[in-house]
Amino acid sequence: MPQAAVAGALAAAREGVSVVLVGDEGAIRQELRAQGGELPVHHAPDTVRMEDHAAEVRRRKDSSIMQAMRLTKEGDASACVSVGHSGATMAAALFVLGRLKGVERPAILANIPTAKGFCALIDAGANADCRPTHLQQFAVMGSVYARLFYGLPNPSVGLISIGEEPEKGNELTREAHALLQKTPGIAFYGNVEGRDLLKGTTDVVVADGFTGNVMLKLAEGEAKVIFGWVREALTGGGFGTKLGAALVRSALRRVAARLDPAEYGAQPLLGVDGYAFIGHGSSDARAIKNALLTAKRAVEAELLPKIKAGMAALEPARAS
Amino acid sequence: MPQAAVAGALAAAREGVSVVLVGDEGAIRQELRAQGGELPVHHAPDTVRMEDHAAEVRRRKDSSIMQAMRLTKEGDASACVSVGHSGATMAAALFVLGRLKGVERPAILANIPTAKGFCALIDAGANADCRPTHLQQFAVMGSVYARLFYGLPNPSVGLISIGEEPEKGNELTREAHALLQKTPGIAFYGNVEGRDLLKGTTDVVVADGFTGNVMLKLAEGEAKVIFGWVREALTGGGFGTKLGAALVRSALRRVAARLDPAEYGAQPLLGVDGYAFIGHGSSDARAIKNALLTAKRAVEAELLPKIKAGMAALEPARAS
């Protein structure tokens, strides 16, 4: 268990989260001692490593991710947060928690900072190949999430495509567009384009997991590159520029913080029968603390029963 | 003909491009007089408007885009540059110029500014649904372009996916990966992810036109949002921040210019039997000037015969 995970867990515990650490007990207790903290530990002798195949997880019942998911399934924990192998986390969640009724494909939801606040991008990478009904289910789950987490009574839903008109796009989006138009319980805005993501045109952005993952990683990567260029321009200039840079540093830091994934913690895996969160692989202590706080907030807001209700409301519409 | 197009054409003419303006002769001559310039005009009584369907273009032989494409086909012009309806431009190019041998789907190439220079994103939006062989052809055409325009003897080619391993991605990318590995005449790097686009991991980035178009518009839109935030942070602060902002203004302007699509002009439509360029719909005079300079450069560099040769080299590999 790395230093950052223990530090993040201790920080979350100080803010009221009851954290159980799952992993190699000896190593965790040692790190807890080193940091002068105390938390309950659930021993798991095995670890799924980044280079392992996600599918292996089913056979590795003693791994930390399978043990943590099992604790969640059995009610000993309310939620499972993992910053490890995201494929293995998804596989473990599907295997142990199972799918919710009406959800064909659980999906990852990513909070994207926008000019207007946040938007919920779903699916951010769980399903590389999707059918129109999958996108419809993502829209319903994303709407429930945006209602609870963004406090919006009627969040708007955009479908990522390559033109605003319903007939623009690929085969998948054209069929999904027609389906979303007649989906009850969501406020379908219509097609949106790549530029709409950070503009915040809609509160929810629906995409297949391939497109969604490419978008998420592009958005994160571009912010890094642009701030790198800004840093270079400000430190590479003459005396006036350097003086100016010193004066605007804290203002620019606040802008960079708006785009830092660590700010908005972990990404929920929606559509499984339990609370599962996937953190960034490169999470620092603050990201881990925020991930644990996000998990607590989801449980307290009753995200899971509300998603169940949203999916149930979709059923009669699908049967008709 | 809008004011920007005439101004851009006059500026390009001053830098050595022989421009023929195609459109309503009366309106163009009036604008030329207003700007105090002189250029040859080819009269086209009809205009395809943004709200028209692209497919209509075939029936509208008197439209400016069809007339400009016809001039190119017949050798009266070396290249056609359009900043109008991009769908109509593609349809006219396909109809009048035709496809190159070996190219199943012509594709749009976009120059993306990266941390290392530029990369060629292909397809940036011409083909929403692609097959693996289309992506292979995009890779060959993109490599020829990068060799000529970026001066690279052996440009690297990345395939956009959602994981570095060959088996990561969707059905299309898994098959395309296998095909690209055995494609002669290109330097296939392997899969790249969304974050690699602006990092400049590879010189050419291959994507289906849906993903490519979403990426292009996301990248452009995000830059606008981030610079909006920076402006807001610098003008909204106290005296110190405002003073600092004044001192760093020109340094930040240079960063913003790096991301301005107008800097790199128009996007070539590769795979048609002629030179066709599609400019941004919101092009200003500078963008139009740069688009015309780009077209001239492509003709002088013999981009078209070199793409033909690249496609011919692919043929025996495909037949075997």
PDB file of N, CA and C in Angstrom, chain A residues 97-154:
ATOM      1  N   LEU A  97     -20.331  -7.560  -7.456  1.00  0.00           N
ATOM      2  CA  LEU A  97     -21.557  -6.792  -7.181  1.00  0.00           C
ATOM      3  C   LEU A  97     -22.673  -7.126  -8.177  1.00  0.00           C
ATOM      4  N   GLY A  98     -22.310  -7.444  -9.395  1.00  0.00           N
ATOM      5  CA  GLY A  98     -23.307  -7.743 -10.426  1.00  0.00           C
ATOM      6  C   GLY A  98     -23.898  -6.485 -11.034  1.00  0.00           C
ATOM      7  N   ARG A  99     -24.671  -6.670 -12.113  1.00  0.00           N
ATOM      8  CA  ARG A  99     -25.294  -5.538 -12.799  1.00  0.00           C
ATOM      9  C   ARG A  99     -26.649  -5.212 -12.193  1.00  0.00           C
ATOM     10  N   LEU A 100     -27.048  -3.964 -12.295  1.00  0.00           N
ATOM     11  CA  LEU A 100     -28.393  -3.561 -11.888  1.00  0.00           C
ATOM     12  C   LEU A 100     -29.377  -4.019 -12.955  1.00  0.00           C
ATOM     13  N   LYS A 101     -30.607  -4.290 -12.530  1.00  0.00           N
ATOM     14  CA  LYS A 101     -31.658  -4.664 -13.464  1.00  0.00           C
ATOM     15  C   LYS A 101     -31.848  -3.526 -14.486  1.00  0.00           C
ATOM     16  N   GLY A 102     -31.874  -3.881 -15.747  1.00  0.00           N
ATOM     17  CA  GLY A 102     -32.100  -2.881 -16.790  1.00  0.00           C
ATOM     18  C   GLY A 102     -30.828  -2.264 -17.340  1.00  0.00           C
ATOM     19  N   VAL A 103     -29.715  -2.545 -16.693  1.00  0.00           N
ATOM     20  CA  VAL A 103     -28.430  -2.000 -17.185  1.00  0.00           C
ATOM     21  C   VAL A 103     -27.679  -3.100 -17.915  1.00  0.00           C
ATOM     22  N   GLU A 104     -27.532  -2.937 -19.233  1.00  0.00           N
ATOM     23  CA  GLU A 104     -26.794  -3.949 -19.988  1.00  0.00           C
ATOM     24  C   GLU A 104     -25.290  -3.799 -19.783  1.00  0.00           C
ATOM     25  N   ARG A 105     -24.826  -2.546 -19.703  1.00  0.00           N
ATOM     26  CA  ARG A 105     -23.393  -2.291 -19.567  1.00  0.00           C
ATOM     27  C   ARG A 105     -23.119  -1.201 -18.531  1.00  0.00           C
ATOM     28  N   PRO A 106     -22.594  -1.549 -17.378  1.00  0.00           N
ATOM     29  CA  PRO A 106     -22.165  -0.495 -16.436  1.00  0.00           C
ATOM     30  C   PRO A 106     -21.154   0.431 -17.101  1.00  0.00           C
ATOM     31  N   ALA A 107     -21.149   1.683 -16.684  1.00  0.00           N
ATOM     32  CA  ALA A 107     -20.318   2.690 -17.351  1.00  0.00           C
ATOM     33  C   ALA A 107     -19.593   3.557 -16.331  1.00  0.00           C
ATOM     34  N   ILE A 108     -18.480   4.110 -16.752  1.00  0.00           N
ATOM     35  CA  ILE A 108     -17.713   5.018 -15.899  1.00  0.00           C
ATOM     36  C   ILE A 108     -18.175   6.448 -16.164  1.00  0.00           C
ATOM     37  N   LEU A 109     -18.422   7.175 -15.088  1.00  0.00           N
ATOM     38  CA  LEU A 109     -18.808   8.582 -15.218  1.00  0.00           C
ATOM     39  C   LEU A 109     -17.638   9.460 -14.778  1.00  0.00           C
ATOM     40  N   ALA A 110     -17.260  10.410 -15.614  1.00  0.00           N
ATOM     41  CA  ALA A 110     -16.173  11.339 -15.263  1.00  0.00           C
ATOM     42  C   ALA A 110     -16.741  12.748 -15.113  1.00  0.00           C
ATOM     43  N   ASN A 111     -16.345  13.419 -14.051  1.00  0.00           N
ATOM     44  CA  ASN A 111     -16.717  14.822 -13.852  1.00  0.00           C
ATOM     45  C   ASN A 111     -15.746  15.694 -14.627  1.00  0.00           C
ATOM     46  N   ILE A 112     -16.264  16.469 -15.567  1.00  0.00           N
ATOM     47  CA  ILE A 112     -15.405  17.324 -16.382  1.00  0.00           C
ATOM     48  C   ILE A 112     -15.650  18.778 -15.997  1.00  0.00           C
ATOM     49  N   PRO A 113     -14.597  19.515 -15.644  1.00  0.00           N
ATOM     50  CA  PRO A 113     -14.785  20.936 -15.324  1.00  0.00           C
ATOM     51  C   PRO A 113     -15.134  21.708 -16.590  1.00  0.00           C
ATOM     52  N   THR A 114     -16.144  22.561 -16.519  1.00  0.00           N
ATOM     53  CA  THR A 114     -16.560  23.322 -17.703  1.00  0.00           C
ATOM     54  C   THR A 114     -16.625  24.809 -17.373  1.00  0.00           C
ATOM     55  N   ALA A 115     -16.872  25.605 -18.386  1.00  0.00           N
ATOM     56  CA  ALA A 115     -16.990  27.043 -18.204  1.00  0.00           C
ATOM     57  C   ALA A 115     -18.151  27.372 -17.265  1.00  0.00           C
ATOM     58  N   LYS A 116     -19.112  26.442 -17.118  1.00  0.00           N
ATOM     59  CA  LYS A 116     -20.286  26.718 -16.281  1.00  0.00           C
ATOM     60  C   LYS A 116     -20.278  25.953 -14.962  1.00  0.00           C
ATOM     61  N   GLY A 117     -19.337  25.046 -14.750  1.00  0.00           N
ATOM     62  CA  GLY A 117     -19.308  24.254 -13.519  1.00  0.00           C
ATOM     63  C   GLY A 117     -18.706  22.888 -13.810  1.00  0.00           C
ATOM     64  N   PHE A 118     -19.559  21.864 -13.829  1.00  0.00           N
ATOM     65  CA  PHE A 118     -19.099  20.531 -14.191  1.00  0.00           C
ATOM     66  C   PHE A 118     -20.083  19.898 -15.158  1.00  0.00           C
ATOM     67  N   CYS A 119     -19.598  18.944 -15.945  1.00  0.00           N
ATOM     68  CA  CYS A 119     -20.541  18.101 -16.648  1.00  0.00           C
ATOM     69  C   CYS A 119     -20.129  16.659 -16.436  1.00  0.00           C
ATOM     70  N   ALA A 120     -21.123  15.772 -16.571  1.00  0.00           N
ATOM     71  CA  ALA A 120     -20.919  14.342 -16.346  1.00  0.00           C
ATOM     72  C   ALA A 120     -20.746  13.665 -17.695  1.00  0.00           C
ATOM     73  N   LEU A 121     -19.535  13.204 -17.956  1.00  0.00           N
ATOM     74  CA  LEU A 121     -19.255  12.469 -19.197  1.00  0.00           C
ATOM     75  C   LEU A 121     -19.419  10.985 -18.926  1.00  0.00           C
ATOM     76  N   ILE A 122     -20.337  10.335 -19.636  1.00  0.00           N
ATOM     77  CA  ILE A 122     -20.609   8.910 -19.433  1.00  0.00           C
ATOM     78  C   ILE A 122     -20.838   8.264 -20.799  1.00  0.00           C
ATOM     79  N   ASP A 123     -20.155   7.286 -21.196  1.00  0.00           N
ATOM     80  CA  ASP A 123     -19.194   6.418 -20.583  1.00  0.00           C
ATOM     81  C   ASP A 123     -17.770   6.927 -20.858  1.00  0.00           C
ATOM     82  N   ALA A 124     -16.982   7.012 -19.798  1.00  0.00           N
ATOM     83  CA  ALA A 124     -15.621   7.517 -19.945  1.00  0.00           C
ATOM     84  C   ALA A 124     -14.606   6.416 -20.175  1.00  0.00           C
ATOM     85  N   GLY A 125     -15.065   5.199 -20.488  1.00  0.00           N
ATOM     86  CA  GLY A 125     -14.079   4.193 -20.863  1.00  0.00           C
ATOM     87  C   GLY A 125     -14.375   2.743 -20.539  1.00  0.00           C
ATOM     88  N   ALA A 126     -15.551   2.427 -20.008  1.00  0.00           N
ATOM     89  CA  ALA A 126     -15.797   1.028 -19.640  1.00  0.00           C
ATOM     90  C   ALA A 126     -16.140   0.152 -20.845  1.00  0.00           C
ATOM     91  N   ASN A 127     -16.803   0.732 -21.863  1.00  0.00           N
ATOM     92  CA  ASN A 127     -17.308  -0.084 -22.983  1.00  0.00           C
ATOM     93  C   ASN A 127     -16.864   0.485 -24.328  1.00  0.00           C
ATOM     94  N   ALA A 128     -15.902  -0.173 -24.939  1.00  0.00           N
ATOM     95  CA  ALA A 128     -15.340   0.350 -26.183  1.00  0.00           C
ATOM     96  C   ALA A 128     -16.328   0.230 -27.345  1.00  0.00           C
ATOM     97  N   ASP A 129     -17.157  -0.786 -27.328  1.00  0.00           N
ATOM     98  CA  ASP A 129     -18.154  -0.950 -28.401  1.00  0.00           C
ATOM     99  C   ASP A 129     -19.548  -0.910 -27.778  1.00  0.00           C
ATOM    100  N   CYS A 130     -20.369   0.001 -28.238  1.00  0.00           N
ATOM    101  CA  CYS A 130     -21.684   0.187 -27.626  1.00  0.00           C
ATOM    102  C   CYS A 130     -22.810   0.058 -28.639  1.00  0.00           C
ATOM    103  N   ARG A 131     -23.990  -0.296 -28.134  1.00  0.00           N
ATOM    104  CA  ARG A 131     -25.209  -0.265 -28.930  1.00  0.00           C
ATOM    105  C   ARG A 131     -26.062   0.919 -28.460  1.00  0.00           C
ATOM    106  N   PRO A 132     -27.029   1.338 -29.298  1.00  0.00           N
ATOM    107  CA  PRO A 132     -27.851   2.507 -28.927  1.00  0.00           C
ATOM    108  C   PRO A 132     -28.515   2.390 -27.549  1.00  0.00           C
ATOM    109  N   THR A 133     -29.009   1.189 -27.193  1.00  0.00           N
ATOM    110  CA  THR A 133     -29.657   1.043 -25.878  1.00  0.00           C
ATOM    111  C   THR A 133     -28.669   1.287 -24.740  1.00  0.00           C
ATOM    112  N   HIS A 134     -27.414   0.940 -24.943  1.00  0.00           N
ATOM    113  CA  HIS A 134     -26.414   1.230 -23.899  1.00  0.00           C
ATOM    114  C   HIS A 134     -26.355   2.740 -23.663  1.00  0.00           C
ATOM    115  N   LEU A 135     -26.310   3.495 -24.745  1.00  0.00           N
ATOM    116  CA  LEU A 135     -26.212   4.954 -24.614  1.00  0.00           C
ATOM    117  C   LEU A 135     -27.458   5.516 -23.925  1.00  0.00           C
ATOM    118  N   GLN A 136     -28.599   4.916 -24.215  1.00  0.00           N
ATOM    119  CA  GLN A 136     -29.832   5.358 -23.549  1.00  0.00           C
ATOM    120  C   GLN A 136     -29.715   5.140 -22.029  1.00  0.00           C
ATOM    121  N   GLN A 137     -29.189   3.980 -21.645  1.00  0.00           N
ATOM    122  CA  GLN A 137     -29.038   3.692 -20.218  1.00  0.00           C
ATOM    123  C   GLN A 137     -28.005   4.622 -19.575  1.00  0.00           C
ATOM    124  N   PHE A 138     -26.949   4.944 -20.303  1.00  0.00           N
ATOM    125  CA  PHE A 138     -25.958   5.902 -19.780  1.00  0.00           C
ATOM    126  C   PHE A 138     -26.631   7.251 -19.512  1.00  0.00           C
ATOM    127  N   ALA A 139     -27.524   7.650 -20.430  1.00  0.00           N
ATOM    128  CA  ALA A 139     -28.193   8.949 -20.299  1.00  0.00           C
ATOM    129  C   ALA A 139     -29.030   9.008 -19.027  1.00  0.00           C
ATOM    130  N   VAL A 140     -29.721   7.906 -18.728  1.00  0.00           N
ATOM    131  CA  VAL A 140     -30.563   7.869 -17.529  1.00  0.00           C
ATOM    132  C   VAL A 140     -29.689   7.908 -16.276  1.00  0.00           C
ATOM    133  N   MET A 141     -28.640   7.091 -16.251  1.00  0.00           N
ATOM    134  CA  MET A 141     -27.775   7.055 -15.070  1.00  0.00           C
ATOM    135  C   MET A 141     -27.057   8.390 -14.883  1.00  0.00           C
ATOM    136  N   GLY A 142     -26.604   8.965 -15.962  1.00  0.00           N
ATOM    137  CA  GLY A 142     -25.922  10.264 -15.887  1.00  0.00           C
ATOM    138  C   GLY A 142     -26.845  11.359 -15.389  1.00  0.00           C
ATOM    139  N   SER A 143     -28.109  11.302 -15.778  1.00  0.00           N
ATOM    140  CA  SER A 143     -29.079  12.309 -15.332  1.00  0.00           C
ATOM    141  C   SER A 143     -29.321  12.192 -13.826  1.00  0.00           C
ATOM    142  N   VAL A 144     -29.451  10.961 -13.327  1.00  0.00           N
ATOM    143  CA  VAL A 144     -29.646  10.762 -11.880  1.00  0.00           C
ATOM    144  C   VAL A 144     -28.438  11.321 -11.124  1.00  0.00           C
ATOM    145  N   TYR A 145     -27.244  11.015 -11.633  1.00  0.00           N
ATOM    146  CA  TYR A 145     -26.021  11.497 -10.985  1.00  0.00           C
ATOM    147  C   TYR A 145     -25.973  13.026 -10.962  1.00  0.00           C
ATOM    148  N   ALA A 146     -26.262  13.656 -12.105  1.00  0.00           N
ATOM    149  CA  ALA A 146     -26.177  15.119 -12.194  1.00  0.00           C
ATOM    150  C   ALA A 146     -27.214  15.781 -11.282  1.00  0.00           C
ATOM    151  N   ARG A 147     -28.379  15.148 -11.145  1.00  0.00           N
ATOM    152  CA  ARG A 147     -29.401  15.680 -10.251  1.00  0.00           C
ATOM    153  C   ARG A 147     -28.861  15.714  -8.813  1.00  0.00           C
ATOM    154  N   LEU A 148     -28.237  14.613  -8.393  1.00  0.00           N
ATOM    155  CA  LEU A 148     -27.766  14.511  -7.004  1.00  0.00           C
ATOM    156  C   LEU A 148     -26.484  15.293  -6.774  1.00  0.00           C
ATOM    157  N   PHE A 149     -25.532  15.186  -7.684  1.00  0.00           N
ATOM    158  CA  PHE A 149     -24.204  15.748  -7.422  1.00  0.00           C
ATOM    159  C   PHE A 149     -24.088  17.211  -7.836  1.00  0.00           C
ATOM    160  N   TYR A 150     -24.829  17.619  -8.840  1.00  0.00           N
ATOM    161  CA  TYR A 150     -24.739  19.016  -9.275  1.00  0.00           C
ATOM    162  C   TYR A 150     -25.939  19.823  -8.774  1.00  0.00           C
ATOM    163  N   GLY A 151     -26.893  19.144  -8.085  1.00  0.00           N
ATOM    164  CA  GLY A 151     -28.057  19.840  -7.555  1.00  0.00           C
ATOM    165  C   GLY A 151     -28.947  20.451  -8.627  1.00  0.00           C
ATOM    166  N   LEU A 152     -29.049  19.773  -9.762  1.00  0.00           N
ATOM    167  CA  LEU A 152     -29.871  20.294 -10.861  1.00  0.00           C
ATOM    168  C   LEU A 152     -31.174  19.505 -10.929  1.00  0.00           C
ATOM    169  N   PRO A 153     -32.324  20.154 -10.906  1.00  0.00           N
ATOM    170  CA  PRO A 153     -33.579  19.412 -10.956  1.00  0.00           C
ATOM    171  C   PRO A 153     -33.792  18.693 -12.288  1.00  0.00           C
ATOM    172  N   ASN A 154     -33.287  19.278 -13.351  1.00  0.00           N
ATOM    173  CA  ASN A 154     -33.578  18.730 -14.677  1.00  0.00           C
ATOM    174  C   ASN A 154     -32.359  18.838 -15.597  1.00  0.00           C
TER     175      ASN A 154
END
